[in-house]
Each structure stands twice: as C-alpha cells, then as structure tokens.
Amino acid sequence: MRTHTTFSRGAVAVSAAAALTLTACGGNGDTGDGEAAADGGTVSAYNCEPQFLVPGNSTEVCGSWVLENLFTGLTQVDYDTMEAGPGVAESWETDDNVTWTFELGEDWTFHNGEPITAQTFVDTFNWVVDPDNAQQNESFHNKFVGYDEVAAGDAEEMEGVRALDDHTLELELTEPFSPLPMMLSYTGFYPLPEEAYEDIDAFEQAPIGNGRYQMDGEWVHDEEIAVERFEDWAGEDPGLPQRIEWKIYADIDTAYMDVQAGNLDIMDTVPPHLRPNMEADFGDNQHTFDTSSFTYMGFPLYQEEFQDPDVRHALSMAIDRQEIIDTIHNGAFTPASNIIPPMLPEAREDACEYCDFDPEAAADLYEEADGPTDVTVYFNSGAGHEEWVEAITNQWQQHLGVENVSFESLDFAQYLDLHDNEEVTGPYRLGWVLSYPSPQYAMEPIYTTGVSSNYARYSNEEFDDLIDQANGALEEDEAAELYQQAEDILLEDMPVMPLWFQNFGVVHSENIDGDSVLMDPRTFLRVEQLVVTED
C-alpha cells in the first residue's frame, strides 16, 4: 500500500530553498545591510497579461503563476524531493494506484469563509469537465472513471470522483496511475467556491481562492493584479511578503529598465538579448536558473523521407547545439541530451547517444540512409525562432549535403492546425514545459500512441507499455527505472530531436534579499518565498 502522511511543511520549505539554490547557474548574492521587513513588506513583480484567471481554464504561465498563490490544491509540490506533499489533503493512500483515498484537513476555507469539503472537489472537478463550461484543463481529468460520459454531455457527475464524508475524497481511475498525487498539484485541480458557479465571468475578475494570498480589489487588465497575504491560510508554510503586486508589462525591455531604476522589484524572464548585460547592470542582484522548458525539433513520421531512424539520427548529430546557444541565444539555454528534464531525480546526463555533435559520422549516416536533399522546416512566427532555425539548416547544408531549404512560418494557431491535419512535410519546432514535475508528464502527453499532442504521429508499443508499467508501479524506484527505459526507446527512435532546455534570467532591486530568490522547474518564480528588506 502506498501512503502519504502529514509532515511539517515549515522545515521542508527551508530545505527546498537550499536545494533549488544549488541548481542556480548564477550567483545568489544578498542585498547587504538591509533587514527583513517586519510585516513581510510588498513585492512588485513583472508579469504578462494572463489569458484567464479561472483555474480550470488557465494553461499559460502568466495566469497560472497568480492562481498558484490564490489557490491551494489537494497536494502541493515539495521541491526538495520533487514529490507531492500535503495541500488541502493531509494524507492519501492506495493499494493499487487505481482507487485513491484522500483525507482532507478540517480547517481549510476559501477567502470568503466558505468551508472546503470533499464535496467541494467533487463539484469542481465535474464543473471543469462539463462541456458547457469549455474549460481548457478538462482533459487533465480524463483518468477518472466516468470522465468520458461527462465530457460527452451524457452524465452530470463522474462516477470515479466521490465524497465519502466531509473530509474523505475517493478517486477511482480507469487504469493505474502512480503520479496522481503530483498531478493533483496542477492548476486545473484547484477547488472552486460556490460563488464561482453563479457568475464565472465576474468571479474571474477577483477570484476567491483558498491559497496563501487573496485578491486586493479586481484584476486591472494590462496593468496590475494585487494580492494580500491570507492570514487564516490553513497550511504550514504561509507566504512571506505581506503583499504582492504583479505589474503587467507589454514590453519586457521596459520592465528590465524599471528594475534598474528601482520602480519594479523583480522580473523573472530577462530576454536573451539582455542576458549579457545582467552582471554589469545588477551585480549580485541577478541569477540564472535551470528549468524544464524544453525546445525540440520533431519529424512528421507520416512522411516517407523521415521514417528511417538513421535520417533522424544524422540530422540530430549534425547540429552543434552549443555553438547556436552561444552565438544566438547568449548562453540562455543548456544543450539537451535527454527528454526527462535535468532537474528531476529520474534524469540522466548524456542519455541521448545522437545528441552529440559529430558531423563526420552524421554525414556518413545520412548518405547511407539516403536522407532528403530538399528540406522544408516549420516553426511558429513572431516568437524569435527565425535566426536559430536558419542556423540549424545552415549546419545541415554544411555537414549533410542538404541542397535546398525552405521555411514555413505561421502564427501559432495556424501552425497547430497544420499539425492536426498532418500537413507538415519536414522538421518542425515545438516546445514543452512541465505542468507538474514528473517524468510521466515529460513523455506520456506527447509521445504515446494517439495522444493529441503527438504531432510526429509516433507509435511504439514497447514505449507505450513501459509508460503504462511505470504509471502503475507501486514503488517509486521501480517507476523511475521504467520511465528511464521508456526514455531510452524514445531517444533511440528519435521522433523528435532534443535541442535545449531554457535557463531563466532573474534580476531584482535592492529591496529583495538575493538568497530568497528561487525558481521552480515549471519556470515559476517562488514569489511567496521572497524576503523583502528595509534599510
């Protein structure tokens, strides 16, 4: 039986901070003589305009970052161990990874005082899946028994989501799934109060959550989202700042200059063209963090010229990833030699045999496999991909004898339509970031047979079986080994070429203690842990 019992979150928060600091690529300096503000102080942080502020509908980082502080799910991520820790649920257990029982804490309420019970989660999960509500995160619930019926509009409630009593929630899955507690930390599983169902559009302007922070006023679109610490939060690691003000910028360069001028406390996404200036501009008040943000170039395996794995191997081996990172990205990336992101415990260095730059071997392999001399490369426009995509094709022309290269660049919506309709005829650029830190999420949603994001149309029965076995494993060590075996198959078959993982540059003012600046693998700055100083 797998169980998880309550433990002290306060102690974990300290050790998690230490662990994440060690993963930083840049120095973490403190601010000198300032002492921590007695009441926690106020942090102003850069953000972009969210698409949505409803948990079931938020799939991008700008909104999800805010929602993570406004809400607490059944579980939270323990970034010390990269495992799921208690949230609203104090403990959970399962005998088979199919039927799970979650025991909820009795002191949890929403910011308006409404108690949170097991029925709260039953109502929320069913509302998110209900097609009438058109929530983007509804598919994350597809492992629950009864999902298909509710998603199709044929039933109102999922049979596998049950409140046994006020503080006991039972979740029954269609198949074994060991990462369930980790998945439940994701934004799309946050609970909603009754008020949300009355007018979801009005609710979105000032969400009522159950997290460390509560809204102070409404979302001022394109300007600001302000929150205050919720003093009655039932968790054991409350937010440190008294107030967080997300300042919404349309221009990221302006945000950078505002941090320099002291008009903004911190920004977490220094663009590549400013990365070389960080140390000169900010000294010790700048940091670099590894993340799970993964860029790859995939192959349309439904096209005959890319069906031979050796063609794909050769194209990968002909790319000098480090040279492109140094000359075009100003060092803002780490060459990828794996699919499982390097900060996860299951990651292995140099797992990818065909990711090393070896132009001579690549040329021989490409010739033997009769690789195509004419190649069309696809990428989404308006996101700064033009220069590095061209650099890759230049290396292919130089090392492989590719004679003619053409480019197809479309806006993202049209770009995905091409993939959906199998109209891509050559290598294509896409990316992936972990919604929750699990090797399962690094692979299953994009490489298993038939899933919607598997744009390569890759299918390998052995790979699928290993993912299923890992998902059903009752022991973590067994699951880790199975996920690694699945990754080995993926890297050998190479339906996609790993390119790089993005490093995020963070800069801040003298108002922030540099030792408290942390970023998690999903690219979220841990704003709730920032220490504000006062002279």
mmCIF file with all atom_site columns, C-alpha atoms in Angstrom, residues 55-57 74 120-130 135-151 158-161 171-174 177 180 183-184 186-192 436:
data_model
loop_
_atom_site.group_PDB
_atom_site.id
_atom_site.type_symbol
_atom_site.label_atom_id
_atom_site.label_alt_id
_atom_site.label_comp_id
_atom_site.label_asym_id
_atom_site.label_entity_id
_atom_site.label_seq_id
_atom_site.pdbx_PDB_ins_code
_atom_site.Cartn_x
_atom_site.Cartn_y
_atom_site.Cartn_z
_atom_site.occupancy
_atom_site.B_iso_or_equiv
_atom_site.pdbx_formal_charge
_atom_site.auth_seq_id
_atom_site.auth_comp_id
_atom_site.auth_asym_id
_atom_site.auth_atom_id
_atom_site.pdbx_PDB_model_num
ATOM 1  C CA . PRO A 1 55  ? -8.092  27.507 -12.557 1.00 0.00 ? 55  PRO A CA 1
ATOM 2  C CA . GLY A 1 56  ? -9.916  25.157 -14.897 1.00 0.00 ? 56  GLY A CA 1
ATOM 3  C CA . ASN A 1 57  ? -9.148  27.403 -17.858 1.00 0.00 ? 57  ASN A CA 1
ATOM 4  C CA . LEU A 1 74  ? -5.267  18.721 -2.735  1.00 0.00 ? 74  LEU A CA 1
ATOM 5  C CA . THR A 1 120 ? -16.048 20.896 -2.958  1.00 0.00 ? 120 THR A CA 1
ATOM 6  C CA . PHE A 1 121 ? -13.616 18.916 -5.075  1.00 0.00 ? 121 PHE A CA 1
ATOM 7  C CA . VAL A 1 122 ? -16.345 16.662 -6.473  1.00 0.00 ? 122 VAL A CA 1
ATOM 8  C CA . ASP A 1 123 ? -18.290 19.717 -7.628  1.00 0.00 ? 123 ASP A CA 1
ATOM 9  C CA . THR A 1 124 ? -15.203 21.464 -9.011  1.00 0.00 ? 124 THR A CA 1
ATOM 10 C CA . PHE A 1 125 ? -13.880 18.500 -10.998 1.00 0.00 ? 125 PHE A CA 1
ATOM 11 C CA . ASN A 1 126 ? -17.282 17.827 -12.557 1.00 0.00 ? 126 ASN A CA 1
ATOM 12 C CA . TRP A 1 127 ? -17.765 21.504 -13.412 1.00 0.00 ? 127 TRP A CA 1
ATOM 13 C CA . VAL A 1 128 ? -14.380 21.649 -15.153 1.00 0.00 ? 128 VAL A CA 1
ATOM 14 C CA . VAL A 1 129 ? -15.188 18.563 -17.251 1.00 0.00 ? 129 VAL A CA 1
ATOM 15 C CA . ASP A 1 130 ? -18.741 19.694 -18.137 1.00 0.00 ? 130 ASP A CA 1
ATOM 16 C CA . GLN A 1 135 ? -12.515 24.693 -19.667 1.00 0.00 ? 135 GLN A CA 1
ATOM 17 C CA . GLN A 1 136 ? -9.094  24.149 -21.240 1.00 0.00 ? 136 GLN A CA 1
ATOM 18 C CA . ASN A 1 137 ? -7.920  21.887 -18.402 1.00 0.00 ? 137 ASN A CA 1
ATOM 19 C CA . GLU A 1 138 ? -10.815 19.436 -18.648 1.00 0.00 ? 138 GLU A CA 1
ATOM 20 C CA . SER A 1 139 ? -8.700  16.762 -20.346 1.00 0.00 ? 139 SER A CA 1
ATOM 21 C CA . PHE A 1 140 ? -6.424  16.501 -17.284 1.00 0.00 ? 140 PHE A CA 1
ATOM 22 C CA . HIS A 1 141 ? -9.379  14.736 -15.600 1.00 0.00 ? 141 HIS A CA 1
ATOM 23 C CA . ASN A 1 142 ? -9.586  12.006 -18.238 1.00 0.00 ? 142 ASN A CA 1
ATOM 24 C CA . LYS A 1 143 ? -8.156  9.322  -15.952 1.00 0.00 ? 143 LYS A CA 1
ATOM 25 C CA . PHE A 1 144 ? -11.202 9.411  -13.654 1.00 0.00 ? 144 PHE A CA 1
ATOM 26 C CA . VAL A 1 145 ? -13.887 6.779  -14.135 1.00 0.00 ? 145 VAL A CA 1
ATOM 27 C CA . GLY A 1 146 ? -16.871 8.463  -15.781 1.00 0.00 ? 146 GLY A CA 1
ATOM 28 C CA . TYR A 1 147 ? -14.888 11.224 -17.478 1.00 0.00 ? 147 TYR A CA 1
ATOM 29 C CA . ASP A 1 148 ? -15.946 10.201 -20.973 1.00 0.00 ? 148 ASP A CA 1
ATOM 30 C CA . GLU A 1 149 ? -19.648 10.315 -20.093 1.00 0.00 ? 149 GLU A CA 1
ATOM 31 C CA . VAL A 1 150 ? -19.461 13.787 -18.517 1.00 0.00 ? 150 VAL A CA 1
ATOM 32 C CA . ALA A 1 151 ? -17.187 15.186 -21.242 1.00 0.00 ? 151 ALA A CA 1
ATOM 33 C CA . MET A 1 158 ? -18.001 11.356 -12.853 1.00 0.00 ? 158 MET A CA 1
ATOM 34 C CA . GLU A 1 159 ? -18.574 8.046  -11.121 1.00 0.00 ? 159 GLU A CA 1
ATOM 35 C CA . GLY A 1 160 ? -14.956 7.881  -10.021 1.00 0.00 ? 160 GLY A CA 1
ATOM 36 C CA . VAL A 1 161 ? -14.964 11.153 -8.042  1.00 0.00 ? 161 VAL A CA 1
ATOM 37 C CA . LEU A 1 171 ? -10.838 8.973  -6.652  1.00 0.00 ? 171 LEU A CA 1
ATOM 38 C CA . GLU A 1 172 ? -11.165 5.920  -8.892  1.00 0.00 ? 172 GLU A CA 1
ATOM 39 C CA . LEU A 1 173 ? -9.136  5.789  -12.106 1.00 0.00 ? 173 LEU A CA 1
ATOM 40 C CA . THR A 1 174 ? -9.640  3.878  -15.330 1.00 0.00 ? 174 THR A CA 1
ATOM 41 C CA . PHE A 1 177 ? -1.536  5.925  -12.363 1.00 0.00 ? 177 PHE A CA 1
ATOM 42 C CA . LEU A 1 180 ? -1.779  11.060 -9.421  1.00 0.00 ? 180 LEU A CA 1
ATOM 43 C CA . MET A 1 183 ? -0.768  15.684 -10.986 1.00 0.00 ? 183 MET A CA 1
ATOM 44 C CA . LEU A 1 184 ? -3.346  16.935 -8.468  1.00 0.00 ? 184 LEU A CA 1
ATOM 45 C CA . TYR A 1 186 ? -1.652  21.251 -11.051 1.00 0.00 ? 186 TYR A CA 1
ATOM 46 C CA . THR A 1 187 ? -3.694  24.425 -11.559 1.00 0.00 ? 187 THR A CA 1
ATOM 47 C CA . GLY A 1 188 ? -6.588  22.623 -13.230 1.00 0.00 ? 188 GLY A CA 1
ATOM 48 C CA . PHE A 1 189 ? -7.456  20.780 -9.998  1.00 0.00 ? 189 PHE A CA 1
ATOM 49 C CA . TYR A 1 190 ? -7.767  23.771 -7.655  1.00 0.00 ? 190 TYR A CA 1
ATOM 50 C CA . PRO A 1 191 ? -11.120 23.922 -5.797  1.00 0.00 ? 191 PRO A CA 1
ATOM 51 C CA . LEU A 1 192 ? -13.808 26.491 -6.615  1.00 0.00 ? 192 LEU A CA 1
ATOM 52 C CA . TYR A 1 436 ? 3.964   19.236 -12.674 1.00 0.00 ? 436 TYR A CA 1
#
